[in-house]
PDB file of C-alpha atoms in Angstrom:
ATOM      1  CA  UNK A   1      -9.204   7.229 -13.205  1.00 51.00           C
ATOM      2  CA  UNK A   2      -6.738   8.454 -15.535  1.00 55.00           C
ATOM      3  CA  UNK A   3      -7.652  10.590 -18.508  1.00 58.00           C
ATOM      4  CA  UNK A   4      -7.098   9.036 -21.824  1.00 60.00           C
ATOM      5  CA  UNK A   5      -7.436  12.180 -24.336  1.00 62.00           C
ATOM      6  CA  UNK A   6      -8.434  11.927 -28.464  1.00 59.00           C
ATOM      7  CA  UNK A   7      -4.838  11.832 -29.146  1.00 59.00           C
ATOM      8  CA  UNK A   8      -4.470   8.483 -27.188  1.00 60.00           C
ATOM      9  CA  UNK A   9      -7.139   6.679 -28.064  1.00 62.00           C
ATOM     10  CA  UNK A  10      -6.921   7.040 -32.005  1.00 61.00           C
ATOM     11  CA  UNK A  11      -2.868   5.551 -31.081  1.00 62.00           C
ATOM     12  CA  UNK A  12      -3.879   2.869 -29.309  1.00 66.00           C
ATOM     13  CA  UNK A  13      -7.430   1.867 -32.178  1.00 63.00           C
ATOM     14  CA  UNK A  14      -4.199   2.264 -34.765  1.00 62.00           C
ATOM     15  CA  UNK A  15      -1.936  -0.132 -32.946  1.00 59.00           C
ATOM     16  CA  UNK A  16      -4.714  -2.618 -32.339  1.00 60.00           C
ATOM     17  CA  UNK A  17      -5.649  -2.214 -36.017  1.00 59.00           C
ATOM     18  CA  UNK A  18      -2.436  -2.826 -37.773  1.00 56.00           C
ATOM     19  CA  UNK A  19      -1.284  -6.106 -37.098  1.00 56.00           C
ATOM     20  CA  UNK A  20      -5.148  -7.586 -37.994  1.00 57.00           C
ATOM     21  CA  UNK A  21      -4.704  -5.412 -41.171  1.00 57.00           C
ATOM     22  CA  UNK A  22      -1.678  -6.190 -42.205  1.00 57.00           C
ATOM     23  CA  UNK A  23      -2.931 -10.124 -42.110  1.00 55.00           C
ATOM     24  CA  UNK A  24      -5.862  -9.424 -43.914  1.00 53.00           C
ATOM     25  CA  UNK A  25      -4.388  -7.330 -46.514  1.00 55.00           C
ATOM     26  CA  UNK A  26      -2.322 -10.637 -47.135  1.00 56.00           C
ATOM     27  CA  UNK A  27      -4.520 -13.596 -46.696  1.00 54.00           C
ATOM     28  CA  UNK A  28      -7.393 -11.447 -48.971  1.00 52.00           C
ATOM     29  CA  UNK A  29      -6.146 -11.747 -52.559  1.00 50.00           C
ATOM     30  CA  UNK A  30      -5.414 -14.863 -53.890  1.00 51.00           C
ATOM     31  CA  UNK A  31      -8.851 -16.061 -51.947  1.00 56.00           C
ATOM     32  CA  UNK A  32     -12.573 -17.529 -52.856  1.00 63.00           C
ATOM     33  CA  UNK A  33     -15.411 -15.471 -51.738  1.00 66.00           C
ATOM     34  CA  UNK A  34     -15.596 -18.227 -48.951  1.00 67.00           C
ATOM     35  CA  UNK A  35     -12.494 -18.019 -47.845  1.00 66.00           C
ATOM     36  CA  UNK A  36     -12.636 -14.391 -47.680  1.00 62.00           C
ATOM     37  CA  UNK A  37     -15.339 -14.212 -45.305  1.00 69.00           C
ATOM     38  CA  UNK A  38     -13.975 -16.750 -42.701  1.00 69.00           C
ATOM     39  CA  UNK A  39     -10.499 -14.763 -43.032  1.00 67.00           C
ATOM     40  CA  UNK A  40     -12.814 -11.638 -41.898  1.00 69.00           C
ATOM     41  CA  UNK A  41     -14.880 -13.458 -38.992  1.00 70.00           C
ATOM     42  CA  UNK A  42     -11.543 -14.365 -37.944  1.00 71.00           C
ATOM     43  CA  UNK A  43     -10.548 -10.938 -38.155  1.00 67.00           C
ATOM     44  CA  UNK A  44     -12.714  -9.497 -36.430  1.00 69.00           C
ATOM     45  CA  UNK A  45     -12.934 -11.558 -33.451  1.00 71.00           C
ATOM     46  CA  UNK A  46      -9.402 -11.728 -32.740  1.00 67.00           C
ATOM     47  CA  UNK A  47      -9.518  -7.721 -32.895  1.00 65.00           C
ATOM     48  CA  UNK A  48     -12.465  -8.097 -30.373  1.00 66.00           C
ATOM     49  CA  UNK A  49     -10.836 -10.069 -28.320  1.00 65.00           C
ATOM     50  CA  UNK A  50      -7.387  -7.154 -28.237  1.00 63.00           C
ATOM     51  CA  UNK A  51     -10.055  -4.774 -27.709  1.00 63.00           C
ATOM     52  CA  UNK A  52     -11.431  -6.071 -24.855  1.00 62.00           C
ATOM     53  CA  UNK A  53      -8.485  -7.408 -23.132  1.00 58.00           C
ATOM     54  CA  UNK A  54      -6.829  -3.848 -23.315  1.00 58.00           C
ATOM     55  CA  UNK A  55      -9.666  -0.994 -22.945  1.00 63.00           C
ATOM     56  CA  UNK A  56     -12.622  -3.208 -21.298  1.00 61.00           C
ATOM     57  CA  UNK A  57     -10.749  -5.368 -18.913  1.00 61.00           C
ATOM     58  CA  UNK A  58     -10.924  -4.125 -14.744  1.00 64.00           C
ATOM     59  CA  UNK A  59      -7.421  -5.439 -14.127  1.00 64.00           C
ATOM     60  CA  UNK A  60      -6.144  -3.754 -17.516  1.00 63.00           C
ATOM     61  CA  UNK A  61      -7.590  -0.635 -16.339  1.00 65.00           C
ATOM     62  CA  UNK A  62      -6.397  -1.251 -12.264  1.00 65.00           C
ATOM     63  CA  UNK A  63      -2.575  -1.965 -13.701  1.00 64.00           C
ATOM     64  CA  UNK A  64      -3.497   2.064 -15.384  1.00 63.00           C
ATOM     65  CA  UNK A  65      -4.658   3.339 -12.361  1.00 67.00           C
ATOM     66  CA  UNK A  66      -1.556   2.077 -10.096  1.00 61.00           C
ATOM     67  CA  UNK A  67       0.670   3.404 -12.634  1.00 63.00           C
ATOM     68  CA  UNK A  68      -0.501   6.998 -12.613  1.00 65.00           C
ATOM     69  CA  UNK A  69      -0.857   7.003  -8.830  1.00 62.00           C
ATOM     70  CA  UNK A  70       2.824   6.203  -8.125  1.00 57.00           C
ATOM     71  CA  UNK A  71       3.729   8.914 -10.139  1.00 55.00           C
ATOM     72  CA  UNK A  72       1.427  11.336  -9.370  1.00 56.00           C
ATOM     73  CA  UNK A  73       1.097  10.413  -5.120  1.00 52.00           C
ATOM     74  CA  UNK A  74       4.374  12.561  -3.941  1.00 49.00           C
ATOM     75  CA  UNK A  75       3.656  15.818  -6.237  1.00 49.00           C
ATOM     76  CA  UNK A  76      -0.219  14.965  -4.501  1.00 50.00           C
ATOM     77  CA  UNK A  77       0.984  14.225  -0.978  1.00 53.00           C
ATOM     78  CA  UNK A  78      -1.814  11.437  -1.091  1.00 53.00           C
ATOM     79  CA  UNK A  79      -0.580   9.665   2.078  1.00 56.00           C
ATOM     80  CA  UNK A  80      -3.341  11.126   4.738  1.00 56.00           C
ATOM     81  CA  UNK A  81      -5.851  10.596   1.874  1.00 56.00           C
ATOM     82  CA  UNK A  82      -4.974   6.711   2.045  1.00 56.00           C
ATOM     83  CA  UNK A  83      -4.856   6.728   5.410  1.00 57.00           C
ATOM     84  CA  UNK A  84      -8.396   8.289   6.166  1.00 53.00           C
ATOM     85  CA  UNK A  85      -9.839   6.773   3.551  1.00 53.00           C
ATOM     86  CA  UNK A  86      -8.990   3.404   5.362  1.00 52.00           C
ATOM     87  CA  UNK A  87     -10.243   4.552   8.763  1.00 48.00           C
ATOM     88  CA  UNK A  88     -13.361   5.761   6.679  1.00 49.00           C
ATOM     89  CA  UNK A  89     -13.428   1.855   5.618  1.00 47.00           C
ATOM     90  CA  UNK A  90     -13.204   0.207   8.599  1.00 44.00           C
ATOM     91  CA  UNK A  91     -14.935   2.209  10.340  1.00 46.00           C
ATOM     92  CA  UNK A  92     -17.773   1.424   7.901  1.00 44.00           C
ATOM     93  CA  UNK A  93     -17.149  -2.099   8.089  1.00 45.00           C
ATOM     94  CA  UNK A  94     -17.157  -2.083  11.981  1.00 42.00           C
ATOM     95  CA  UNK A  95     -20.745   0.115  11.636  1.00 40.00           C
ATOM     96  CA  UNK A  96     -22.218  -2.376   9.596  1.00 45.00           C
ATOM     97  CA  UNK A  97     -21.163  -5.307  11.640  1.00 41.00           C
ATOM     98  CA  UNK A  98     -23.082  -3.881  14.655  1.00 41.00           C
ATOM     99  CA  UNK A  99     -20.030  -3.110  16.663  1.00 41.00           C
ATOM    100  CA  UNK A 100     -20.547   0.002  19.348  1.00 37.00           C
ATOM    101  CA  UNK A 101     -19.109   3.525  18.551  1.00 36.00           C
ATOM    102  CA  UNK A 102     -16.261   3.002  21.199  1.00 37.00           C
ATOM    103  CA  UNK A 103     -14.376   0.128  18.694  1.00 39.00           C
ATOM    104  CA  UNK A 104     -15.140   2.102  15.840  1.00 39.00           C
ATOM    105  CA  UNK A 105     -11.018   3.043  15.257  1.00 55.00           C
ATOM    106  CA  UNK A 106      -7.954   1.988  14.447  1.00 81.00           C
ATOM    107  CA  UNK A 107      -5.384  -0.206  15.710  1.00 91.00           C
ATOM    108  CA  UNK A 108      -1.496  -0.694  15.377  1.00 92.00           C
ATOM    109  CA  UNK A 109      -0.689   2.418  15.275  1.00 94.00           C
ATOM    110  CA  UNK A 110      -2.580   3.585  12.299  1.00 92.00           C
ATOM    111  CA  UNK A 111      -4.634   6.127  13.573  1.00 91.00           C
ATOM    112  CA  UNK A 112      -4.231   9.744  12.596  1.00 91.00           C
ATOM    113  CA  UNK A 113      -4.882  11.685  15.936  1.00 92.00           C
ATOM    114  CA  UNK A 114      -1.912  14.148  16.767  1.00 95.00           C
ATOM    115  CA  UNK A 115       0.447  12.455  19.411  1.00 95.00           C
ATOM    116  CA  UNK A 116       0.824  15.646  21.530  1.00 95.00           C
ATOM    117  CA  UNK A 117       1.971  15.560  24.500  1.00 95.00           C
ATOM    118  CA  UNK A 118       4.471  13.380  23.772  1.00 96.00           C
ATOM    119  CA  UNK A 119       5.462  11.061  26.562  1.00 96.00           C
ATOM    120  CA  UNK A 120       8.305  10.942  28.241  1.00 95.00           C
ATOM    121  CA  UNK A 121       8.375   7.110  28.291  1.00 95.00           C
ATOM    122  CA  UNK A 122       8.184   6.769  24.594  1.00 97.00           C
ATOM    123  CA  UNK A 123      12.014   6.293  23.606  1.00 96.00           C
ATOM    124  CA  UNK A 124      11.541   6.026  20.015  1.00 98.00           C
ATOM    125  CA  UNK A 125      10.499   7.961  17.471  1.00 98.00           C
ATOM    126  CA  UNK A 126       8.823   7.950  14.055  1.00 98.00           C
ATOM    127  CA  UNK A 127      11.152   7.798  11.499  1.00 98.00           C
ATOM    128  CA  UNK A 128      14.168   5.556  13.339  1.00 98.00           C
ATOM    129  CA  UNK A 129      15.307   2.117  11.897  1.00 98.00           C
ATOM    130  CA  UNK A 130      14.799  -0.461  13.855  1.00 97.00           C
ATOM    131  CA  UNK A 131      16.637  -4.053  14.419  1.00 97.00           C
ATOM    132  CA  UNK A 132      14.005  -7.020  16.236  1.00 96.00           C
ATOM    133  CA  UNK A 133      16.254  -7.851  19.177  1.00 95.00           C
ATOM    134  CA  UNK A 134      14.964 -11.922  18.859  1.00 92.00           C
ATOM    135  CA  UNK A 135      14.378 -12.295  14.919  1.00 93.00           C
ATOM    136  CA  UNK A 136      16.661  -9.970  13.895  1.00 94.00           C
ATOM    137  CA  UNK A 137      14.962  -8.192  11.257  1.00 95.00           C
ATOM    138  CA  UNK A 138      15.450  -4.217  10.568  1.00 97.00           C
ATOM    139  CA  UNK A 139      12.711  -1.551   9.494  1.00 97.00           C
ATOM    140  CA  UNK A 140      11.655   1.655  10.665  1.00 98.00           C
ATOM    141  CA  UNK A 141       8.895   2.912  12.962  1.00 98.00           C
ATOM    142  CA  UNK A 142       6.089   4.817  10.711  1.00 98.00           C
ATOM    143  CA  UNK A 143       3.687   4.888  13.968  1.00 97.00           C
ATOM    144  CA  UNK A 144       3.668   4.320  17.927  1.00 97.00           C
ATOM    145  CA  UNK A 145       1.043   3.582  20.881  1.00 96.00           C
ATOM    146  CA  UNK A 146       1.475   5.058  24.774  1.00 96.00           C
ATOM    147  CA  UNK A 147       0.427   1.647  24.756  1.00 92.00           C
ATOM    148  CA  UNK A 148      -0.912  -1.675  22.729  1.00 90.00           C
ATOM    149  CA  UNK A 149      -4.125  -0.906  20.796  1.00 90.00           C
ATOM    150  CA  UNK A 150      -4.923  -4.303  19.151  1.00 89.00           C
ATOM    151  CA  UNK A 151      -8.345  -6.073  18.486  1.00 85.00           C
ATOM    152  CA  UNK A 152      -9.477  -8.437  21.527  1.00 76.00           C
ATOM    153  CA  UNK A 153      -7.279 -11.449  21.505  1.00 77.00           C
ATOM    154  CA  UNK A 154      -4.633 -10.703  19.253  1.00 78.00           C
ATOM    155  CA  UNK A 155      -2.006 -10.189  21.934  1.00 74.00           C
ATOM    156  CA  UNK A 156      -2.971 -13.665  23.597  1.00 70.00           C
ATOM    157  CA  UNK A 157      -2.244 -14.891  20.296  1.00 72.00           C
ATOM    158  CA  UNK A 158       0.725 -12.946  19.638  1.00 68.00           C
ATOM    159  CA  UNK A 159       2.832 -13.662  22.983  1.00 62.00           C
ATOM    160  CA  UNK A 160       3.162 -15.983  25.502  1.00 58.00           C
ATOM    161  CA  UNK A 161       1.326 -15.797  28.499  1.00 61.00           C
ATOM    162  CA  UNK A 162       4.310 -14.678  30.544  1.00 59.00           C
ATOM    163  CA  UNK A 163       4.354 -11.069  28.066  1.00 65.00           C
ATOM    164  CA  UNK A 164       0.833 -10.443  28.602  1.00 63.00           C
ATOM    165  CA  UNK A 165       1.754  -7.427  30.352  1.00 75.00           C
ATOM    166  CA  UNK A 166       3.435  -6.196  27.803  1.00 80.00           C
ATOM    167  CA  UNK A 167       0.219  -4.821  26.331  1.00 84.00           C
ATOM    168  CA  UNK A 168       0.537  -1.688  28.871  1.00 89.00           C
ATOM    169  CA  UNK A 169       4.187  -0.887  27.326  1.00 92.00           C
ATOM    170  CA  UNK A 170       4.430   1.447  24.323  1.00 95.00           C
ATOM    171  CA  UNK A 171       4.436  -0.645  20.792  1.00 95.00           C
ATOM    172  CA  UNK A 172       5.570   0.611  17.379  1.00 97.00           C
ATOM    173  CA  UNK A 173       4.447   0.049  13.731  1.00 97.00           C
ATOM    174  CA  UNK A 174       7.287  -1.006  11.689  1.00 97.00           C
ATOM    175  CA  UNK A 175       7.876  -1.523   8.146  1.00 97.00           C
ATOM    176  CA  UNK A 176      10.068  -4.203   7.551  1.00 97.00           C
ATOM    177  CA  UNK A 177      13.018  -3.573   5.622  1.00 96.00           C
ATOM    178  CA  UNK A 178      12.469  -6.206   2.123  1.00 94.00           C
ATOM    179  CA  UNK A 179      16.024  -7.420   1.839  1.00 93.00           C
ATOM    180  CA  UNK A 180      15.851  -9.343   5.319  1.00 90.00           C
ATOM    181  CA  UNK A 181      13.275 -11.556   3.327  1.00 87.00           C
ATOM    182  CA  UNK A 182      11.026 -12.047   6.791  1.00 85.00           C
ATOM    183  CA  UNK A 183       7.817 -12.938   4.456  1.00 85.00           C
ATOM    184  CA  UNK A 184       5.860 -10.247   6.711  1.00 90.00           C
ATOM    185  CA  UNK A 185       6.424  -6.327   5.164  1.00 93.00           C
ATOM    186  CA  UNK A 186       4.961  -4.671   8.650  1.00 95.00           C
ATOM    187  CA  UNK A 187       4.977  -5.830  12.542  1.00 94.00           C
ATOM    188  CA  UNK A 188       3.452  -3.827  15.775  1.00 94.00           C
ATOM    189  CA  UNK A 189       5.712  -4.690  18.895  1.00 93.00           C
ATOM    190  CA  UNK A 190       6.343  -3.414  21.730  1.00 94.00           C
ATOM    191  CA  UNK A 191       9.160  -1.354  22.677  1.00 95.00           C
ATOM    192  CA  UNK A 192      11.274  -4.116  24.736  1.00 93.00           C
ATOM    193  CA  UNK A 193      11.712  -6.324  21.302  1.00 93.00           C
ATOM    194  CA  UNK A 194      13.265  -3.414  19.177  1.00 96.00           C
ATOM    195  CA  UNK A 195      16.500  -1.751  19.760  1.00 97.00           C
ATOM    196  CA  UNK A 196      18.054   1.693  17.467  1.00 97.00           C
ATOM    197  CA  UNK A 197      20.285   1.523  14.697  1.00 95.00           C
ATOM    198  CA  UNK A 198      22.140   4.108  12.494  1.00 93.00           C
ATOM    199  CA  UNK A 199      23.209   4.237   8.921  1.00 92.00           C
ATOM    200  CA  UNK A 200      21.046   1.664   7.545  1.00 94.00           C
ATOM    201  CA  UNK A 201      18.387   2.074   4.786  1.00 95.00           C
ATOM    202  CA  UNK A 202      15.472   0.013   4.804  1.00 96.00           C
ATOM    203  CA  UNK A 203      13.630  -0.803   1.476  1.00 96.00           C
ATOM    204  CA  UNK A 204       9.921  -1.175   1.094  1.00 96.00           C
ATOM    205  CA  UNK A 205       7.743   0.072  -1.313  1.00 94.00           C
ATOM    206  CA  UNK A 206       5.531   2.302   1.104  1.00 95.00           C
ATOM    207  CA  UNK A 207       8.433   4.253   1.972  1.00 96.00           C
ATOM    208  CA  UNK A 208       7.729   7.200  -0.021  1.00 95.00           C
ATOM    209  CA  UNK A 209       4.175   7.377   1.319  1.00 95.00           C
ATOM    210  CA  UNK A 210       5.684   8.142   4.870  1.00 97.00           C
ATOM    211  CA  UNK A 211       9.418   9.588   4.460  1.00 97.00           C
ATOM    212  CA  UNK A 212      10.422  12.232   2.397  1.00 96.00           C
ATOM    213  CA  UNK A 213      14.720  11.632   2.785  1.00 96.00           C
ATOM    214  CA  UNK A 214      17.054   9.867   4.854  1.00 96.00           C
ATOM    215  CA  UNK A 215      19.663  12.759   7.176  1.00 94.00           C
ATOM    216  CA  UNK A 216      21.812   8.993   7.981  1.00 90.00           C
ATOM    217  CA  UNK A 217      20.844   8.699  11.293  1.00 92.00           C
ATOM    218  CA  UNK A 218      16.798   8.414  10.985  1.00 95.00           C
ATOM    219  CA  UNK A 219      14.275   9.004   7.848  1.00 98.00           C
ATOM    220  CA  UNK A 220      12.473  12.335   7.537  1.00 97.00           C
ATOM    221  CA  UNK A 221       8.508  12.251   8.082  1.00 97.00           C
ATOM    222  CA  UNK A 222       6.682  13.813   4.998  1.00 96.00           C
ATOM    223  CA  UNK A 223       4.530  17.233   6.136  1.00 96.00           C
ATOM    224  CA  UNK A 224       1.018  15.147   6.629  1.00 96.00           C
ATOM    225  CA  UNK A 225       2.771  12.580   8.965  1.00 96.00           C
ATOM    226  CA  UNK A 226       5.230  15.145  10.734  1.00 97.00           C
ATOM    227  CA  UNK A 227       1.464  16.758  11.665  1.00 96.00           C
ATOM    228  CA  UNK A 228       0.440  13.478  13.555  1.00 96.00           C
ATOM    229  CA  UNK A 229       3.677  12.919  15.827  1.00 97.00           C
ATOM    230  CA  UNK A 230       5.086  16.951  16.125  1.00 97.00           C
ATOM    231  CA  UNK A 231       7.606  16.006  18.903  1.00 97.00           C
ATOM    232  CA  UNK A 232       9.186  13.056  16.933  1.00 96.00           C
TER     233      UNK A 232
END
């Protein structure tokens, strides 16, 4: 959580305080003893009421926390720290749920062992935009699978029964480029569906977390991510 020093604090008790003072200093002259004390209760309920809204509230506090972490997560290089802590997570989740030890990973492309060898049947490569041949959307590939690592049932879902094969084909995490407005901001498919393109940039907010540049012909992995696919 971020650190709020002396300094801070006595700012942000002084901005609370001054509106609520200013009004009382005005409403308390001129006043019965009555009124006085009302104009006080009031007083200090509405400055109660800032308080807690500002330095008690979770979300106030969550709104600090993202702040600070966007600036702080390139000088950090926090992006295998998000990522394990989310296979930590699910892995926890799938643990508590009784599942065995053998489904106890990740899927789509998220997890973190090192892709070496590399393939010779995987023609993409981390860091290359993307267009969907069929819904046209672009993005770029942050991860890829020798082939489809999904949970039971999600590729019977996901294509028709004719493309069921495709789940022995190589599939690639994508995040989806934001201006093409597709309403989804990642997709896993397989390497059939997806086809190169040059000289586009593709806007997301995660990009940051995985890239560290763009050389105009594919997007350059940060250190931690370079790490998991060397031969990309």
């Amino acid at each position: 959580m971020p650190h709020i020093s002396a300094a801070a604090a006595l700012q942000i008790c002084m901005l609370l305080s001054a509106l609520p003072a200013q009004y009382f200093i005005s409403q308390w002259y001129g006043t019965d003893s009555a009124q006085r004390i009302q104009i006080t209760e009031r007083l200090l309920i509405a400055s109660w009421s800032s308080f807690t809204k500002s330095c008690l509230s979770l979300d106030a506090w969550a709104d600090r926390l993202k702040l600070w972490l966007s600036k702080t997560r390139n000088d950090l290089n926090i992006g295998p720290f998000i990522l394990h802590f989310r296979s930590w997570y699910i892995g926890e989740k799938k643990t508590r749920s009784g599942d065995s030890e053998a489904e106890n990973h990740f899927h789509f492309a998220e997890s973190t062992h090192v892709r070496s060898p590399k393939p010779e049947y995987i023609q993409f490569s981390v860091g290359q935009v993307i267009v969907h041949k069929r819904l046209g959307y672009s993005g770029v590939i942050v991860g890829w699978d020798a082939k489809a690592n999904t949970p039971e049932g999600w590729l019977h879902h996901e294509h028709l029964p004719e493309k069921q094969d495709l789940k022995d084909t190589p599939h690639y995490r994508i995040l989806i480029n934001k201006v093409n407005g597709f309403g989804k901001s990642t997709a896993y498919i397989p390497e059939e569906e997806i086809t190169v393109i040059m000289g586009l940039k593709v806007h997301h907010p995660d990009m940051e977390t995985y890239f560290s540049g763009y050389d105009g012909s594919k997007y350059i992995m940060q250190p931690w991510l370079k790490k998991i696919y060397p031969h990309d």
